[in-house]
């Protein structure tokens, strides 16, 4: 399970060209990232991701209640281009 200390580390994932994934062609795909938690937790994660250069804070949707007490969800939608 990931904790906030994960965000303090760099996002040093191995670079894998999209061409190595089976079935990829030159196309665009929509990818949605969700953060679920308290308003305080969501703010912490979105600000940390902003500092790391991942996404602007205002690029995320307004937090919406999930229906569970004190739990909210926010969404970031990105377009990914494949070569």
JSON list of N, CA, C and O in Angstrom, two decimals, residues 2 5 15 23 29 32 44-45 47 69 74:
[
{"chain": "A", "resi": 2, "resn": "UNK", "atom": "N", "xyz": [0.52, 2.24, -0.81]},
{"chain": "A", "resi": 2, "resn": "UNK", "atom": "CA", "xyz": [1.29, 3.47, -0.90]},
{"chain": "A", "resi": 2, "resn": "UNK", "atom": "C", "xyz": [0.87, 4.43, 0.19]},
{"chain": "A", "resi": 2, "resn": "UNK", "atom": "O", "xyz": [-0.28, 4.55, 0.53]},
{"chain": "A", "resi": 5, "resn": "UNK", "atom": "N", "xyz": [4.60, 9.18, 1.94]},
{"chain": "A", "resi": 5, "resn": "UNK", "atom": "CA", "xyz": [6.04, 9.22, 1.75]},
{"chain": "A", "resi": 5, "resn": "UNK", "atom": "C", "xyz": [6.43, 8.77, 0.34]},
{"chain": "A", "resi": 5, "resn": "UNK", "atom": "O", "xyz": [7.47, 9.16, -0.17]},
{"chain": "A", "resi": 15, "resn": "UNK", "atom": "N", "xyz": [11.86, 4.01, -18.32]},
{"chain": "A", "resi": 15, "resn": "UNK", "atom": "CA", "xyz": [11.33, 4.56, -19.57]},
{"chain": "A", "resi": 15, "resn": "UNK", "atom": "C", "xyz": [11.09, 3.42, -20.56]},
{"chain": "A", "resi": 15, "resn": "UNK", "atom": "O", "xyz": [12.01, 2.70, -20.92]},
{"chain": "A", "resi": 23, "resn": "UNK", "atom": "N", "xyz": [0.04, -3.89, -29.77]},
{"chain": "A", "resi": 23, "resn": "UNK", "atom": "CA", "xyz": [-1.19, -3.31, -30.29]},
{"chain": "A", "resi": 23, "resn": "UNK", "atom": "C", "xyz": [-1.23, -1.81, -30.33]},
{"chain": "A", "resi": 23, "resn": "UNK", "atom": "O", "xyz": [-2.26, -1.22, -30.63]},
{"chain": "A", "resi": 29, "resn": "UNK", "atom": "N", "xyz": [-5.44, 8.51, -26.68]},
{"chain": "A", "resi": 29, "resn": "UNK", "atom": "CA", "xyz": [-6.26, 7.80, -25.69]},
{"chain": "A", "resi": 29, "resn": "UNK", "atom": "C", "xyz": [-6.52, 8.73, -24.50]},
{"chain": "A", "resi": 29, "resn": "UNK", "atom": "O", "xyz": [-5.65, 9.49, -24.10]},
{"chain": "A", "resi": 32, "resn": "UNK", "atom": "N", "xyz": [-7.88, 8.68, -17.22]},
{"chain": "A", "resi": 32, "resn": "UNK", "atom": "CA", "xyz": [-8.43, 9.37, -16.06]},
{"chain": "A", "resi": 32, "resn": "UNK", "atom": "C", "xyz": [-7.73, 8.90, -14.79]},
{"chain": "A", "resi": 32, "resn": "UNK", "atom": "O", "xyz": [-7.61, 7.71, -14.56]},
{"chain": "A", "resi": 44, "resn": "UNK", "atom": "N", "xyz": [-3.56, 17.82, -0.28]},
{"chain": "A", "resi": 44, "resn": "UNK", "atom": "CA", "xyz": [-2.15, 17.48, -0.07]},
{"chain": "A", "resi": 44, "resn": "UNK", "atom": "C", "xyz": [-1.56, 16.79, -1.30]},
{"chain": "A", "resi": 44, "resn": "UNK", "atom": "O", "xyz": [-0.48, 17.13, -1.76]},
{"chain": "A", "resi": 45, "resn": "UNK", "atom": "N", "xyz": [-2.28, 15.82, -1.83]},
{"chain": "A", "resi": 45, "resn": "UNK", "atom": "CA", "xyz": [-1.78, 15.07, -2.99]},
{"chain": "A", "resi": 45, "resn": "UNK", "atom": "C", "xyz": [-1.71, 15.95, -4.23]},
{"chain": "A", "resi": 45, "resn": "UNK", "atom": "O", "xyz": [-0.71, 15.95, -4.95]},
{"chain": "A", "resi": 47, "resn": "UNK", "atom": "N", "xyz": [-1.41, 19.19, -4.46]},
{"chain": "A", "resi": 47, "resn": "UNK", "atom": "CA", "xyz": [-0.34, 20.17, -4.32]},
{"chain": "A", "resi": 47, "resn": "UNK", "atom": "C", "xyz": [1.04, 19.52, -4.46]},
{"chain": "A", "resi": 47, "resn": "UNK", "atom": "O", "xyz": [1.94, 20.09, -5.08]},
{"chain": "A", "resi": 69, "resn": "UNK", "atom": "N", "xyz": [-19.32, 9.35, 4.35]},
{"chain": "A", "resi": 69, "resn": "UNK", "atom": "CA", "xyz": [-19.03, 10.52, 5.18]},
{"chain": "A", "resi": 69, "resn": "UNK", "atom": "C", "xyz": [-17.56, 10.93, 5.14]},
{"chain": "A", "resi": 69, "resn": "UNK", "atom": "O", "xyz": [-16.67, 10.10, 5.35]},
{"chain": "A", "resi": 74, "resn": "UNK", "atom": "N", "xyz": [-11.70, 13.38, -6.76]},
{"chain": "A", "resi": 74, "resn": "UNK", "atom": "CA", "xyz": [-11.35, 14.36, -7.77]},
{"chain": "A", "resi": 74, "resn": "UNK", "atom": "C", "xyz": [-10.74, 13.61, -8.94]},
{"chain": "A", "resi": 74, "resn": "UNK", "atom": "O", "xyz": [-10.18, 12.52, -8.77]}
]
